Each structure stands twice: as C-alpha cells, then as structure tokens.
XYZ file of C-alpha atoms in Angstrom:
188
model
C -79.677 166.691 63.045
C -81.679 165.913 60.033
C -85.276 167.370 60.368
C -88.345 166.006 59.016
C -90.793 168.793 57.562
C -94.753 168.184 57.416
C -95.251 170.688 54.142
C -93.062 172.977 52.292
C -93.970 176.237 54.067
C -92.748 179.568 52.858
C -89.335 179.411 54.174
C -88.428 176.063 52.653
C -90.040 177.170 49.084
C -87.899 180.522 49.249
C -84.706 178.518 49.635
C -85.499 175.674 46.798
C -86.551 178.422 44.725
C -83.112 180.379 45.299
C -81.221 177.475 44.907
C -79.468 177.789 41.238
C -78.962 173.916 40.832
C -80.563 170.767 42.199
C -80.175 166.946 41.516
C -82.670 164.410 40.721
C -82.318 160.668 41.698
C -83.950 157.543 40.188
C -83.609 153.955 40.066
C -85.223 151.571 37.970
C -86.843 148.087 39.988
C -83.669 145.688 38.670
C -81.227 144.777 40.997
C -78.670 145.089 38.175
C -80.269 148.577 36.954
C -78.281 151.681 36.606
C -79.010 154.312 39.454
C -79.123 158.060 38.042
C -78.345 161.268 39.374
C -78.884 164.069 37.246
C -78.068 167.869 37.968
C -80.502 170.133 36.862
C -80.392 173.743 36.709
C -81.325 177.118 34.681
C -83.478 179.830 36.386
C -87.082 179.848 35.838
C -87.318 176.218 35.609
C -88.229 174.863 39.220
C -91.470 175.438 40.335
C -93.475 174.635 43.861
C -97.013 173.939 43.291
C -98.449 173.316 46.522
C -97.512 171.999 49.974
C -96.745 168.187 48.474
C -95.919 169.088 44.880
C -93.135 170.337 43.068
C -92.058 170.358 39.454
C -89.333 171.053 36.805
C -89.486 171.736 33.240
C -87.452 168.905 31.237
C -85.456 170.162 28.068
C -84.259 167.706 25.360
C -80.832 166.350 26.503
C -78.268 163.274 26.007
C -80.199 160.916 28.327
C -83.958 160.057 29.373
C -83.216 158.013 32.242
C -85.337 160.127 34.792
C -88.560 159.682 32.112
C -87.756 155.793 32.119
C -87.323 155.356 35.988
C -90.583 157.448 36.870
C -92.359 155.521 33.969
C -91.530 152.307 35.343
C -91.421 152.922 39.330
C -92.188 156.482 40.114
C -89.607 156.696 42.671
C -87.853 160.013 42.982
C -85.489 162.312 45.630
C -84.891 165.950 44.514
C -81.799 167.157 46.684
C -81.070 170.700 47.219
C -77.795 171.938 48.325
C -76.847 175.876 49.584
C -73.600 176.417 48.257
C -73.477 180.204 50.038
C -75.393 181.278 52.880
C -76.191 179.115 55.846
C -75.498 175.407 55.061
C -78.614 173.402 54.758
C -79.586 170.061 52.169
C -82.990 169.848 52.021
C -84.256 166.364 50.134
C -87.524 166.071 48.483
C -88.884 162.351 48.325
C -92.229 160.969 46.522
C -93.944 159.682 43.378
C -93.155 161.314 39.968
C -94.865 161.441 36.529
C -93.717 162.530 33.188
C -96.155 165.133 31.701
C -95.266 165.331 27.690
C -96.468 168.390 25.523
C -99.246 166.554 24.271
C -100.828 165.723 27.522
C -103.966 167.848 28.385
C -102.339 169.153 31.544
C -98.885 170.425 29.912
C -100.215 174.465 29.205
C -101.457 174.733 32.539
C -98.244 173.529 34.389
C -96.187 174.897 32.081
C -97.366 178.359 33.280
C -95.803 177.867 36.583
C -92.267 178.382 35.138
C -90.393 181.646 34.207
C -88.390 179.931 31.783
C -89.574 181.339 28.427
C -87.923 179.023 25.547
C -90.460 176.483 24.714
C -88.099 174.902 21.684
C -86.396 171.614 23.031
C -89.046 171.333 25.803
C -89.395 167.392 26.270
C -91.567 167.388 29.366
C -92.468 168.592 32.566
C -91.432 166.274 35.344
C -94.420 166.718 38.430
C -93.203 165.251 41.856
C -95.699 164.385 44.379
C -93.680 164.971 47.541
C -94.317 162.262 50.809
C -91.129 163.064 52.697
C -89.583 166.524 53.252
C -86.486 166.504 55.305
C -83.580 168.491 55.499
C -79.890 168.252 57.470
C -76.866 170.575 58.212
C -74.956 170.170 54.753
C -71.775 171.040 56.935
C -69.498 169.847 54.330
C -70.760 171.344 51.418
C -68.634 173.634 49.852
C -69.103 177.404 49.343
C -69.033 178.236 45.881
C -69.808 181.462 44.147
C -72.473 181.313 41.052
C -71.239 183.409 37.900
C -74.256 182.649 35.849
C -76.591 180.255 34.159
C -74.907 178.396 31.123
C -76.586 179.699 27.802
C -74.818 176.288 25.929
C -78.113 174.318 25.581
C -80.153 177.362 24.768
C -77.884 178.265 22.009
C -77.537 174.572 21.151
C -81.750 174.032 21.014
C -81.881 178.078 19.345
C -79.998 176.524 16.096
C -82.262 173.216 15.460
C -85.685 173.120 13.504
C -88.585 171.386 15.441
C -87.902 167.878 13.252
C -84.645 167.839 14.805
C -86.497 167.308 18.305
C -88.790 164.148 17.100
C -85.618 162.589 15.212
C -83.676 162.910 18.256
C -86.204 161.615 20.691
C -86.692 158.962 18.503
C -83.170 158.215 18.330
C -81.485 159.033 21.553
C -84.077 159.411 23.991
C -86.563 156.283 23.317
C -85.151 154.169 26.246
C -82.869 153.979 29.254
C -79.327 152.742 29.297
C -80.937 149.504 30.753
C -83.260 149.284 27.573
C -86.612 150.524 29.653
C -89.344 152.566 27.799
C -88.499 156.677 28.103
C -89.530 159.135 25.769
C -92.252 158.172 23.380
C -92.013 160.078 20.005
C -94.273 163.235 19.761
C -96.140 161.487 16.897
C -96.480 158.270 19.250
C -97.922 160.210 22.322
C-alpha cells in the first residue's frame, strides 16, 4: 500500500542515499512533446539538502532534456527503487531548477556532493519536493551491484575544458523538441 510522507525523515534519507541508481522524469508542456526518463547514478552525485529539498550533480551528457523541461515548466519526479533488501519504491515529486556552474549558489551547493571530479560538470539540479510517496516495489527485481561504471569519468578526463564548451553549444543547447536547454558557458 502506498504511503504519503510529510518530510524526508532520517530513514527515508538513508534509503535515498543508499540507492546506487535513481530515475528522473520530466515532460514538456506540449501534448506532442517527448516525455523523458533518465537514469542517474555515480556515487556521490545525489544529496538530501533538507526535509523538502534534494539535488543531484549533473555531468555533460548526450542529451539535455531534463534541463530543457525544467527551464520550461519545472515539473519533475525522482524515483528510487530498492534492488536489494526489502522491496520499496520512493517517488519525490516537485519543482526543479537548474543551477549552472556560473551561478552564485553553485559552489555552496557543490559542497554537498561527495563526487570529486569537476571536469564536465554541467549543472546541479535542485528539487523542491512537494510530494513524497513510497510503494511496495514487490515486482522490482533483486539485483546485485558490481560497482559504478567509470566510463564517463574516463571519457571526461581525456578532454580539455574547451571540449565541454563546444559540446554544450553543439549538442546540449536544445532538447529533442527544440526547447532551450543548456546555455553556452559564455552566454550565462
């Protein structure tokens, strides 16, 4: 049976931080726009900031749908599933916003993450959580974690900073639906 929680208490915080992967869902306003679901992982890239606020560290990647959707309408849901231990699914619905490295609050927010690599970091996604729910997760499979993949880290480490500026301009400037996504670093 699903349960609604008033806050992210200590037990829920521990559950969220213990999950090695979570899923981010967003959608544009347009009826014919593409709904997006992105898996997120890498240890140290998710943080609970308060009882109603969470954030995750976002690295440069192939798409920028979440950023575009948040810039357009702010709607977001994060879903965490227990793949080991007792079955559980937790969803955090709320309003998200994008904090870019050039923004004044970026450095303070960045201090909440254990992930050390800064090369390739694109933004921090901050979510003001309005609805916290859990459900049984009885059909979620049991899986064993072998570890984080280091492919993105190694890929980014081979690049110089100019690569990311160019990549953001060419590949992350708009969503698949043409919505504005990541402004080039020199555009703010």
